[in-house]
Coordinates of C-alpha atoms in Angstrom, one line a residue:
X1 CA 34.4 -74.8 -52.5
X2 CA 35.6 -78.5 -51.2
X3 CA 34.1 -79.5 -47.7
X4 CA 37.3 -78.5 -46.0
X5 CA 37.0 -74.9 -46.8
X6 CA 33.8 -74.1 -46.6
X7 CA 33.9 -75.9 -42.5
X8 CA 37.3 -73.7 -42.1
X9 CA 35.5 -70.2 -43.4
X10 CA 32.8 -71.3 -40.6
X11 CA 34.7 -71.8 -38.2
X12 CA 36.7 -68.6 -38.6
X13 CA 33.5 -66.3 -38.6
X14 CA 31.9 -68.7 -35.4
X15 CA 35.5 -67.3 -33.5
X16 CA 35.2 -63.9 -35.0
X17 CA 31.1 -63.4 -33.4
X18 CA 32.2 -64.9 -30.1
X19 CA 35.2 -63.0 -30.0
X20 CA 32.9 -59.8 -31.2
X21 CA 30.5 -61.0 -28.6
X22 CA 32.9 -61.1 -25.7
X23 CA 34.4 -57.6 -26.6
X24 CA 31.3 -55.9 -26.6
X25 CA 30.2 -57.8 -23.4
X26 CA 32.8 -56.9 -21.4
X27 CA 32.9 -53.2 -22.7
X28 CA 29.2 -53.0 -21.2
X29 CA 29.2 -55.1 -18.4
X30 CA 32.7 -52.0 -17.4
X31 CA 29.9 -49.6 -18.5
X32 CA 28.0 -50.7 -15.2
X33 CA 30.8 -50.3 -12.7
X34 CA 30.6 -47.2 -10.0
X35 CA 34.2 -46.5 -10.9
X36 CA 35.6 -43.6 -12.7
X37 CA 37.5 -44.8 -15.6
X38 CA 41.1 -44.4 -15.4
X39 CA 42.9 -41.4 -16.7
X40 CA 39.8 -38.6 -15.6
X41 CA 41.4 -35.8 -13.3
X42 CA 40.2 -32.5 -11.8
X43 CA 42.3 -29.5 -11.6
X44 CA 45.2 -32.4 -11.4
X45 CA 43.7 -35.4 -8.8
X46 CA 43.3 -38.1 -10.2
X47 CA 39.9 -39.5 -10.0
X48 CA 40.2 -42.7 -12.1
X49 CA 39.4 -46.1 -10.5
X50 CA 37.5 -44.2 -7.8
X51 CA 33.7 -44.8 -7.0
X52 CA 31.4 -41.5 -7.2
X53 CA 31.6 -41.7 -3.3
X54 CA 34.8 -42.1 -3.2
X55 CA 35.6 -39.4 -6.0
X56 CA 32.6 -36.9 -4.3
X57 CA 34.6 -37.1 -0.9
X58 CA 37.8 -36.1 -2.6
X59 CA 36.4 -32.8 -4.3
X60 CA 34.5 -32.2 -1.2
X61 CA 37.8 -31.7 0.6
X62 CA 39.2 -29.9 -2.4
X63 CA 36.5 -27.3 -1.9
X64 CA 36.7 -26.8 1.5
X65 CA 40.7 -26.8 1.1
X66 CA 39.9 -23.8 -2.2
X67 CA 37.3 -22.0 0.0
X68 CA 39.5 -21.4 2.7
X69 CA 41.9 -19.5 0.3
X70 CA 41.6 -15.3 0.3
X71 CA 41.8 -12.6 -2.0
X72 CA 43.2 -9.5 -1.4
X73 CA 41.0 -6.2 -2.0
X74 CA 42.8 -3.1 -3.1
X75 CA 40.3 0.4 -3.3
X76 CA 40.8 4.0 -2.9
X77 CA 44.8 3.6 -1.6
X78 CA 42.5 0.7 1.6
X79 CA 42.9 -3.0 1.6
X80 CA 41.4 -5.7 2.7
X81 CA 41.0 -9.8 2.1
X82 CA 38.3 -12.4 2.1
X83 CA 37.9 -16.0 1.7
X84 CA 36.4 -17.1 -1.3
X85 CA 34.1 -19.5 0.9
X86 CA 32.8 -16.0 2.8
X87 CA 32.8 -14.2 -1.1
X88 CA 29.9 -16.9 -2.1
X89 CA 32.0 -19.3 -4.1
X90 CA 29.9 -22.7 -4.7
X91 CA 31.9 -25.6 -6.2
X92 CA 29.4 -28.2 -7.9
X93 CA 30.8 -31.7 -6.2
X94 CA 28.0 -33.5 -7.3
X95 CA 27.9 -32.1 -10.6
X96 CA 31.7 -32.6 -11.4
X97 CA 31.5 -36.2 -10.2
X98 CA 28.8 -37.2 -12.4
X99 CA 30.4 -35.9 -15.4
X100 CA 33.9 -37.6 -14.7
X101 CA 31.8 -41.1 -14.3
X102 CA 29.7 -40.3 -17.5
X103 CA 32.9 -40.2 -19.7
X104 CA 33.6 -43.4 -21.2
X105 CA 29.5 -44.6 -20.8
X106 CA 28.5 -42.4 -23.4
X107 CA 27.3 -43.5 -27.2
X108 CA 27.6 -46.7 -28.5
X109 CA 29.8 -49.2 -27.0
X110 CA 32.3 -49.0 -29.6
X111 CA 32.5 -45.1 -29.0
X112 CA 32.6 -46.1 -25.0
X113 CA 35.4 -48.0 -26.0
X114 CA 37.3 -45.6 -27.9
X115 CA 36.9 -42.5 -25.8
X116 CA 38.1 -45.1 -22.5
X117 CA 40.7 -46.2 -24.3
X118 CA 41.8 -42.2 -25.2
X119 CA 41.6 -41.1 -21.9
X120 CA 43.6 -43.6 -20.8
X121 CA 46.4 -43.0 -22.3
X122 CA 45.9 -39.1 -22.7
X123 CA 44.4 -38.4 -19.8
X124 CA 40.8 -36.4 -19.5
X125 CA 40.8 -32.9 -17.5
X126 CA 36.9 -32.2 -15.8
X127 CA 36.7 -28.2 -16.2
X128 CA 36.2 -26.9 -12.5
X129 CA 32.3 -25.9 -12.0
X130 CA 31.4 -23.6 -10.2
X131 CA 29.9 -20.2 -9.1
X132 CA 29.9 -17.3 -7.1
X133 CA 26.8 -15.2 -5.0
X134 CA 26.7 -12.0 -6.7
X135 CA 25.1 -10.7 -3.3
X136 CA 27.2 -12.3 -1.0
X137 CA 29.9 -10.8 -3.1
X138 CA 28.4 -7.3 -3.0
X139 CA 27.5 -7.5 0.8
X140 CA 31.2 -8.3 1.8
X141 CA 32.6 -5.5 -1.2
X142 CA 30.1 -2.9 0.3
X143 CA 31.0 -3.7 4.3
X144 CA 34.4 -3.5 3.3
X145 CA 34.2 0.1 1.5
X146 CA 31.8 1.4 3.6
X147 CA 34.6 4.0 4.4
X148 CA 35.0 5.7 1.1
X149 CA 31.5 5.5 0.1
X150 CA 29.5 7.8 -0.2
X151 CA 25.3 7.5 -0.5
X152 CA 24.1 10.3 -3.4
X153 CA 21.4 12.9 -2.4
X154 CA 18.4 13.4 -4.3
X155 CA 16.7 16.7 -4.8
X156 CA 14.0 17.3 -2.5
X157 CA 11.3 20.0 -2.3
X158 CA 10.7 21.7 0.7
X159 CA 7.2 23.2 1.6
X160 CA 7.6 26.0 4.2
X161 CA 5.6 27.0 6.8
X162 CA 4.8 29.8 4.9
X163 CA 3.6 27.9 2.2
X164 CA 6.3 28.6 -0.4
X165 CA 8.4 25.8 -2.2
X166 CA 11.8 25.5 -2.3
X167 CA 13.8 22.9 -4.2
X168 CA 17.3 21.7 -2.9
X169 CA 19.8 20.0 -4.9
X170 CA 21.0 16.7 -5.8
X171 CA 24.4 16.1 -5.3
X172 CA 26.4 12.7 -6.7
X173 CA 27.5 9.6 -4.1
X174 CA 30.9 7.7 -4.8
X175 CA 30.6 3.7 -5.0
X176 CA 32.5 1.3 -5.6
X177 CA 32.3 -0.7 -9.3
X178 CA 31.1 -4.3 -7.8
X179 CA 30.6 -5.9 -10.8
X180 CA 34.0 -5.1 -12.4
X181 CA 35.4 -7.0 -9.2
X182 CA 33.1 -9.5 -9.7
X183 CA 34.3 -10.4 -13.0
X184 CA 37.6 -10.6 -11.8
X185 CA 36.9 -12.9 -9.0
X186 CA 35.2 -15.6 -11.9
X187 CA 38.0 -15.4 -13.7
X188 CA 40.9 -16.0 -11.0
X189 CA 39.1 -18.7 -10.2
X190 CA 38.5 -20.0 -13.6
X191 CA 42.3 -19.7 -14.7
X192 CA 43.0 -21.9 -11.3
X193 CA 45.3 -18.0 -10.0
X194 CA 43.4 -18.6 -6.2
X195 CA 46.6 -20.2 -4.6
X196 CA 48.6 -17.3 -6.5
X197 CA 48.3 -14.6 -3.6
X198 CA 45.1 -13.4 -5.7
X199 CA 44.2 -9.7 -5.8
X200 CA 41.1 -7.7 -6.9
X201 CA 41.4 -4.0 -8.0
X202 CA 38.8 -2.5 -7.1
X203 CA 37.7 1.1 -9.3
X204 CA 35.2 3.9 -7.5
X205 CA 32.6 4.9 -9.8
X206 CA 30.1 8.0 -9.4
X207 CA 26.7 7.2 -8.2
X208 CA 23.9 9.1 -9.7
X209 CA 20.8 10.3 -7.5
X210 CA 17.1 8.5 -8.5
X211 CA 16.0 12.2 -8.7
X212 CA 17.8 15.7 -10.0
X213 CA 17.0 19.3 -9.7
X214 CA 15.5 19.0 -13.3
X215 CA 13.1 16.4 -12.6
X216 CA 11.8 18.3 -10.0
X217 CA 11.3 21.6 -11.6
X218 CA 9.6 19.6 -14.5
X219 CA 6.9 18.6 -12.0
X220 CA 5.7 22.5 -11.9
X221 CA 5.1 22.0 -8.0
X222 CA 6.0 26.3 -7.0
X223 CA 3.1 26.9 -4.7
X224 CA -0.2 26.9 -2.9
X225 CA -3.0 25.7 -5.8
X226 CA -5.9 25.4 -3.0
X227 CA -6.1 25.1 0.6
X228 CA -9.3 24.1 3.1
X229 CA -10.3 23.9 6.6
X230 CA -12.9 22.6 8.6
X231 CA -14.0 21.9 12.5
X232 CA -14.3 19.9 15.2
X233 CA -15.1 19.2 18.9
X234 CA -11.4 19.1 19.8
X235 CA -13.2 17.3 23.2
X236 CA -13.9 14.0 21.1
X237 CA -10.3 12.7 22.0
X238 CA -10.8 9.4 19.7
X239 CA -12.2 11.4 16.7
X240 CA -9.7 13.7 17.2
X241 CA -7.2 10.9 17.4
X242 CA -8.3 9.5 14.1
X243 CA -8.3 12.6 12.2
X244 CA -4.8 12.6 12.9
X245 CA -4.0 9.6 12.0
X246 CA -5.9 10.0 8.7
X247 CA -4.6 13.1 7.9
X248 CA -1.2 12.1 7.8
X249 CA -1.7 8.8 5.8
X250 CA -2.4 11.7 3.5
X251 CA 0.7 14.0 4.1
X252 CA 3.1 14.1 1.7
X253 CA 1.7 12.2 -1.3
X254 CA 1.9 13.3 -4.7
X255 CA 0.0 12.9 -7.4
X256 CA 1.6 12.9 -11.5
X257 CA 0.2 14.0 -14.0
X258 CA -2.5 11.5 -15.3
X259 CA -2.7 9.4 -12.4
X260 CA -5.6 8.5 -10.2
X261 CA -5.7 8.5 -6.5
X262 CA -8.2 6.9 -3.9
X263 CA -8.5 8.0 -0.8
X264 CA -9.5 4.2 0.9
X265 CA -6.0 3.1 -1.0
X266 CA -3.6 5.3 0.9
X267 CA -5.5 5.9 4.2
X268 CA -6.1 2.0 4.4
X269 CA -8.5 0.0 6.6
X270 CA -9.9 1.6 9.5
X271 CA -8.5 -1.1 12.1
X272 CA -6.4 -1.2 15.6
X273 CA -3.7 -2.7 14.3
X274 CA -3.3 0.7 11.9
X275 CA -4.1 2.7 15.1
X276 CA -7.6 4.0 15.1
X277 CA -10.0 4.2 17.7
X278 CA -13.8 4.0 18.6
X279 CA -15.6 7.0 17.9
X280 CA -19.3 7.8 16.1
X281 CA -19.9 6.8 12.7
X282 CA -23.0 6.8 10.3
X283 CA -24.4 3.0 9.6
X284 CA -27.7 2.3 8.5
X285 CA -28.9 5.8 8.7
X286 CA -27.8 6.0 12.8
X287 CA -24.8 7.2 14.8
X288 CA -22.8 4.8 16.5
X289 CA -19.3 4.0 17.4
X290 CA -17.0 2.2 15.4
X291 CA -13.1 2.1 14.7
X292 CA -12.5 5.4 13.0
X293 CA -15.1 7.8 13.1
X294 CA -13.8 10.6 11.9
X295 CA -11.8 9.8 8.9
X296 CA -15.0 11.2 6.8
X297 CA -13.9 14.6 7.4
X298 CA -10.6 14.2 6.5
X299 CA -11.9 13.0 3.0
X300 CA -14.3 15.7 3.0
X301 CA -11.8 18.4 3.5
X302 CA -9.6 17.1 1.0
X303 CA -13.2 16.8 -1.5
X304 CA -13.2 20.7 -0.6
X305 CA -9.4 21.1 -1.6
X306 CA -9.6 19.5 -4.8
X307 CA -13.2 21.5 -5.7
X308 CA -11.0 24.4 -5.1
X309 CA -7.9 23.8 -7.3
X310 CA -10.1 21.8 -9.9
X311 CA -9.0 19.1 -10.0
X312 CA -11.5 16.3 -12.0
X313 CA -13.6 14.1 -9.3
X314 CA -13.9 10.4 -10.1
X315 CA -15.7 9.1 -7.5
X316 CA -17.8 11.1 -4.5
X317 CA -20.6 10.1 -2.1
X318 CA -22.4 12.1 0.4
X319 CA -23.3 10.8 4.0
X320 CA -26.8 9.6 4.3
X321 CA -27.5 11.6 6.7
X322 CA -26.7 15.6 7.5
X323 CA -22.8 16.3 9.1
X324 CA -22.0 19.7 10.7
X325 CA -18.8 20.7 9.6
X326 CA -19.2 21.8 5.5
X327 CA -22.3 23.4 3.8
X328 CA -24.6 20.5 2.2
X329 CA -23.7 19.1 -0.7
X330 CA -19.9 19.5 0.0
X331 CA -19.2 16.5 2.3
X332 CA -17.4 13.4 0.7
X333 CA -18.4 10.0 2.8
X334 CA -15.6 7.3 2.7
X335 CA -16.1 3.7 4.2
X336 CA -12.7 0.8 3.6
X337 CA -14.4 -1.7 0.9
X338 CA -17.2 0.6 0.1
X339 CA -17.9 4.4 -0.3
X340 CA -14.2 5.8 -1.9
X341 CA -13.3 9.3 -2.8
X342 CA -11.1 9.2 -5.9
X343 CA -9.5 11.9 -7.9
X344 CA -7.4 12.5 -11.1
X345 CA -4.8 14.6 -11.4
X346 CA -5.9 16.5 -14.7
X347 CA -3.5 19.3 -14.2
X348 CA -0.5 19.6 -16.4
X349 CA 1.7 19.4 -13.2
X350 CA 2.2 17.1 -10.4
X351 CA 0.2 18.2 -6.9
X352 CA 1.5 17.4 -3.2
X353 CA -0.9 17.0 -0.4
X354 CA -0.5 18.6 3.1
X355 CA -2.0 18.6 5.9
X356 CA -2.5 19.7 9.5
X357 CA -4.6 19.2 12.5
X358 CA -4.2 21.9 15.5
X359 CA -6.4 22.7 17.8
X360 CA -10.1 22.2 16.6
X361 CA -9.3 22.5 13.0
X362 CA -7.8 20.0 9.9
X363 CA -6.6 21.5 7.2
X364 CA -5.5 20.3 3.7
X365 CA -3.6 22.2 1.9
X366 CA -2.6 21.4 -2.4
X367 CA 1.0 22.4 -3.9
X368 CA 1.2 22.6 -7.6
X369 CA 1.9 25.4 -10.7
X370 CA 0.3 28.2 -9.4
X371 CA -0.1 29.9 -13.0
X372 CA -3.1 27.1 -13.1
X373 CA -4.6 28.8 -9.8
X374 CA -8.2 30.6 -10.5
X375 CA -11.1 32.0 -7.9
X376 CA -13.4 28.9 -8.0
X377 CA -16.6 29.6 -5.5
X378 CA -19.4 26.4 -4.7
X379 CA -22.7 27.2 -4.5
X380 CA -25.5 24.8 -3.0
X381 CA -29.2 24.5 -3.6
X382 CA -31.5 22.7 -1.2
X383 CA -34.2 21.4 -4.3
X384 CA -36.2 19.6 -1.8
X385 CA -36.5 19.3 2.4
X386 CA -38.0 16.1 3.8
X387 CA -39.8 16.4 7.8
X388 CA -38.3 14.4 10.3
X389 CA -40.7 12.0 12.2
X390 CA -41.1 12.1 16.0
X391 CA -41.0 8.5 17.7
X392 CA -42.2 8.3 20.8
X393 CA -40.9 5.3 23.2
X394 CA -41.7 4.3 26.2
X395 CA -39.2 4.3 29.1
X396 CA -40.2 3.0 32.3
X397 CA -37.7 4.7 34.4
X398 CA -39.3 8.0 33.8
X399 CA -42.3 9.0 35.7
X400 CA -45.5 8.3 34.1
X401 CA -46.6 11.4 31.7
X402 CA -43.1 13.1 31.5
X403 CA -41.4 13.0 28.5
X404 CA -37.5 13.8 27.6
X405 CA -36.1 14.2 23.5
X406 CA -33.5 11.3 23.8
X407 CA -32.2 12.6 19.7
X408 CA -33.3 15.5 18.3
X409 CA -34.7 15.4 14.6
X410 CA -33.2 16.8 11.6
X411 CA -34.8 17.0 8.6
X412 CA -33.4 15.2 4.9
X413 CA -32.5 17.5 2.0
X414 CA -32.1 17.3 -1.6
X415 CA -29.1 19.3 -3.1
X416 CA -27.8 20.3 -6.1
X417 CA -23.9 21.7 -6.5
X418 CA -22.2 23.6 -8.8
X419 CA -18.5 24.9 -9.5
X420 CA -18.1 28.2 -10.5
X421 CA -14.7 29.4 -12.0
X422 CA -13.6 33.1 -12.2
X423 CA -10.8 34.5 -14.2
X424 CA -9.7 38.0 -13.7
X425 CA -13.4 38.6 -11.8
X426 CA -15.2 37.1 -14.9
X427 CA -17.3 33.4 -14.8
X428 CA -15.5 32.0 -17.7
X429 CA -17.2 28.4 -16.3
X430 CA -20.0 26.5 -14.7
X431 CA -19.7 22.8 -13.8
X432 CA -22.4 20.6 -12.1
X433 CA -21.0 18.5 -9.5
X434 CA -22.7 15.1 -7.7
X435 CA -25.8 15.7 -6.4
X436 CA -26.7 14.5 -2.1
X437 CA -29.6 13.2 -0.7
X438 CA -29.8 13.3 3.0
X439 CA -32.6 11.1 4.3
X440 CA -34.4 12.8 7.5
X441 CA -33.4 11.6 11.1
X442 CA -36.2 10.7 13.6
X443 CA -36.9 12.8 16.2
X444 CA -37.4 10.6 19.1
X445 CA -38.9 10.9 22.5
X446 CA -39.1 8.8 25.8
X447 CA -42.6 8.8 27.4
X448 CA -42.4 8.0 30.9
X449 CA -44.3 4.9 31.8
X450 CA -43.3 4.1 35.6
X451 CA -46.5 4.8 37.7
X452 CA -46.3 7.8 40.2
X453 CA -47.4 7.0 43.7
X454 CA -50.5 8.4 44.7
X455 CA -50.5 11.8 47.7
X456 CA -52.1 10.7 51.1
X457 CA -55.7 12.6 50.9
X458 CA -57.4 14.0 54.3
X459 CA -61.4 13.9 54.3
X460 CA -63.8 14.2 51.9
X461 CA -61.0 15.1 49.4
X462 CA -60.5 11.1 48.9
X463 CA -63.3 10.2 46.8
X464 CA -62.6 13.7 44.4
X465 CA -59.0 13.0 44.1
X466 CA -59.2 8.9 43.1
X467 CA -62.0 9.6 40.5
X468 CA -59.6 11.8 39.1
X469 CA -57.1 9.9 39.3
X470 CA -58.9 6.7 37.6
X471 CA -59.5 9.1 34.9
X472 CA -56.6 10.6 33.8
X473 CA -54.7 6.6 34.1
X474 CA -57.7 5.4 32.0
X475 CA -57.1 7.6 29.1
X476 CA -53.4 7.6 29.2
X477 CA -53.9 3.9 29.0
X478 CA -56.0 4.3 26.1
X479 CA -53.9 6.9 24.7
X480 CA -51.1 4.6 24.5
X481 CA -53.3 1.7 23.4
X482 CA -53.6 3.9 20.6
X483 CA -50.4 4.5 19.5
X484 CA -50.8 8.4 20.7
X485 CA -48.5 10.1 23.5
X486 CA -50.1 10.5 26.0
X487 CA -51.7 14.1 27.1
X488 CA -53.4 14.3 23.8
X489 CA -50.3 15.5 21.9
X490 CA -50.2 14.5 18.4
X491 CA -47.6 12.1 17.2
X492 CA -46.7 11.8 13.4
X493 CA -44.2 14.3 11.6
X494 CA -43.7 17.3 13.1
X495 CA -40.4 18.8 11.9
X496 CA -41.7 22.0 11.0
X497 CA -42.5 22.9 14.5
X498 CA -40.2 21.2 16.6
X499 CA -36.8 23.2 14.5
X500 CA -39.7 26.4 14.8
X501 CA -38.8 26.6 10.7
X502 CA -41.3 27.0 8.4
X503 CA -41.3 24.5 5.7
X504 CA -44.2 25.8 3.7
X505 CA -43.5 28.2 0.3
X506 CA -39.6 27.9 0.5
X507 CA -38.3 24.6 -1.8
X508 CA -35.2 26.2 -2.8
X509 CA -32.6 27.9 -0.7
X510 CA -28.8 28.8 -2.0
X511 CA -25.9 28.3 0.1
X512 CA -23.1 30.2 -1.6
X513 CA -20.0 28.1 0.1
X514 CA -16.7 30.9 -0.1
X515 CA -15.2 30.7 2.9
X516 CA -12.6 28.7 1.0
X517 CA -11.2 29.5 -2.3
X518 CA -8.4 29.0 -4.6
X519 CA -6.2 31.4 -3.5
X520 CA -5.7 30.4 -0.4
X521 CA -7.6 31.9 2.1
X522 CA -8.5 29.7 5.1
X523 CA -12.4 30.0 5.9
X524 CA -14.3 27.6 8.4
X525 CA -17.6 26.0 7.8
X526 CA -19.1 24.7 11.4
X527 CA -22.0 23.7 12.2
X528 CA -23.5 27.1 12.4
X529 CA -23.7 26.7 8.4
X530 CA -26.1 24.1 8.3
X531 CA -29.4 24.3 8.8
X532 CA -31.5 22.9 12.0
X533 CA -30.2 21.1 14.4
X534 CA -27.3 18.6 13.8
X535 CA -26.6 14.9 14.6
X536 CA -23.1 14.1 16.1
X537 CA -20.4 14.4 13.3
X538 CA -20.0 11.2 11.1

């Protein structure tokens, strides 16, 4: 090749790089320009040569201009129109006007120049995004058939006073088919038919009810299973208060087949706010008041129900200390975030809970198949009794040497349970249930302590009367020094005497508890049933 040539073919491929060079410069340096590229439209306006403001502030308007349009409902021989703004239509500005600036700036520059160079001359189209609330859409539908709707009815059962059950019938609701005009509404808008005098046909549908006659018969609730009832001082307004409010936490709740219930989880915390009051409660072996005393024999009357319709105890505590209103051994302590009664339903059936508070008495009542009902009897034994102590105190605003019981002693027991079923009069069964320990409460005493003024004396009787009365101070004084009441009575335990029961050669007593049974008769432990003297319900 002769120098000519060779300086020619140099020169050529020298033009043919710049010439490369400035293409492909230019083709990026139009890559960095805010502009849409020419030829990119959306549902017809032209967006090319417009900056992403520019183009955002024209499909802004558009979609106000679109929302502002309304559709006609047709339902049930009624009408009615909306705007497709009010209908929950959302058109994606943002998202439309980044993809019309992204065409053309896509690949490598020579495919950014070949697809700017197509959609120039051919034009682009940006598919309309967008979407519509399917609640908002459903709130405006059912607001504007509210007329020819009609809300289905479950089956219900029906617990008489009586104590029968009766089971009324579902019957079907008419709706309307929101989702078939939903799908209509997407797809006027997406075939652009919204300036068209757009209509929506909406169809009614039948509406099922949650629950049927059928379902409710297969629950086998037909009757009384077990019922139980128990006293109080109907003169304890706040207990009484918060028995109510216990019991009907507990009214009305069923229980399947299988599943567990606690009583802390459906009566809740024992607070203000859920409306219970001051009243005495058992804490650290004493009675005082606290928000919701009382609740405890709600859960022990329902403890009595379940023992009655046998239904399997999880979880049971007895108070610490001896209550008045059920035999021993058959109260069921509860405490929010500690001491729980809890229960399974074992039974083949499901089991409602009822209950009532009139007068002085609750009672809980338990629904269910009453081909599982049997004659189920409790029977307590007292293993063990433990004396109270008597406590004397001194109390300076009683006269020197008197003394007054401030809280009468009770003593503790150890007690055994057991279940006992019957069928057809025979014991076909004999469970042992939770054992209680009651600890002993202290007798306690107030020994006056304020000094008593002496009689004015006459005579000769001066000198008798101080002697004696130096005497009987000094061995009160000593007395007390002593840690003996005064008047030489003994202190120590003395429960024996003081509830005039004899302790001594009698270490096991039976309490045969069937004033309640499964079959539904109401019977009513008080506080006559327990033994001694009892503390102020817990």
């Amino acid at each position: 090749m002769n120098s000519k040539l060779k300086t020619a073919v140099i020169i050529a491929a020298v033009a043919i790089i710049s010439a490369l060079t400035s293409f492909f410069t230019m083709v990026a340096w139009a890559g960095k320009s805010d502009k849409v590229f020419p030829g990119v439209t959306v549902r017809g306006t032209d967006l090319g040569n417009m900056t992403k403001t520019e183009a955002g502030q024209v499909l802004e308007e558009y979609a106000r201009l679109v929302g502002r349009e309304t559709v006609t409902i047709r339902f049930d021989g009624h009408s009615g129109s909306v705007e497709l703004a009010g209908a929950g239509l959302d058109i994606k500005v943002d998202a439309m006007v980044n993809k019309a600036w992204s065409i053309g700036r896509e690949g490598n520059l020579l495919t950014q120049w070949q697809e700017r160079r197509a959609v120039a001359q051919n034009g682009r189209e940006i598919p309309l995004e967008f979407s519509v609330s399917r609640k908002k859409f459903g709130t405006v539908i059912n607001e504007m058939t509210k007329a020819v709707r009609v809300s289905p009815k479950d089956a219900a059962l029906i617990i008489t006073d009586e104590d029968t059950v009766e089971v009324i019938d579902s019957a079907k609701g008419v709706g309307v088919d929101i989702d078939d005009g939903y799908r209509q509404l997407n797809k006027l808008i997406e075939e652009n038919k919204i300036t068209e005098n757009p209509e929506i046909a909406l169809q009614l549908i039948d509406i099922n009810p949650a629950r049927t006659k059928e379902d409710l018969e297969k629950m086998r609730v037909n009757g009384l299973l077990a019922s139980f009832t128990t006293k109080f001082d109907a003169g304890k307004t706040n207990r009484v208060y918060n028995i109510k409010v216990a019991a009907a936490a507990l009214d009305g709740q069923m229980i399947k087949p299988g599943e567990e219930f606690s009583f802390n989880s459906i009566v809740g915390p024992r607070s203000q706010e859920a409306g219970y009051k001051m009243a005495p409660t058992i804490l650290n072996n004493e009675f005082i008041d606290s928000l919701g005393g009382g609740v405890c024999q709600v859960s022990t009357t329902l403890y009595n129900t379940l023992l009655l319709a046998n239904v399997e105890i999880k979880e049971r505590s007895n108070h610490s200390l001896v209550v008045s209103y059920v035999p021993l051994g058959q109260d069921a302590a509860v405490s929010y975030g500690g001491k729980d009664l809890k229960f399974r339903n074992n039974l083949p059936g499901a089991l409602i809970i009822k209950s009532s508070v009139s007068g002085n008495r609750i009672t809980l009542k338990l629904f269910g198949d009453t081909s599982l009902r049997k004659t189920i009897k409790v029977v307590n034994t007292v293993v063990k009794e433990y004396p109270f102590k008597i406590i004397y105190k001194d109390d300076p605003a009683l006269p020197k040497g008197e003394q007054v019981v401030d809280q009468k002693g009770v003593k503790g027991y150890r007690v055994t349970s057991r279940m006992l079923i019957y069928e057809g009069g025979n014991l076909v069964e004999s469970r042992t249930l939770s054992p209680s320990y009651y600890k002993p409460l202290d007798q306690v005493v107030l020994v006056g302590t304020k000094p008593v003024p002496a009689k004015p004396v006459q005579g000769g009787q001066t000198g008798d009367q101080t002697g004696d009365q130096t005497g009987d101070q000094t061995g009160n004084q000593a007395g007390d020094q002593a840690g003996q009441p005064p008047n030489g009575e003994p202190g120590g335990d003395n429960s024996g005497d003081s509830t005039g029961e004899d302790n001594t050669g009698n270490d096991s007593t039976e309490n045969d508890s069937t004033e309640n049974d499964s079959t539904g008769n109401d019977g009513d432990p008080s506080s006559d049933t327990s033994p001694g003297d009892m503390p102020p319900d817990g």
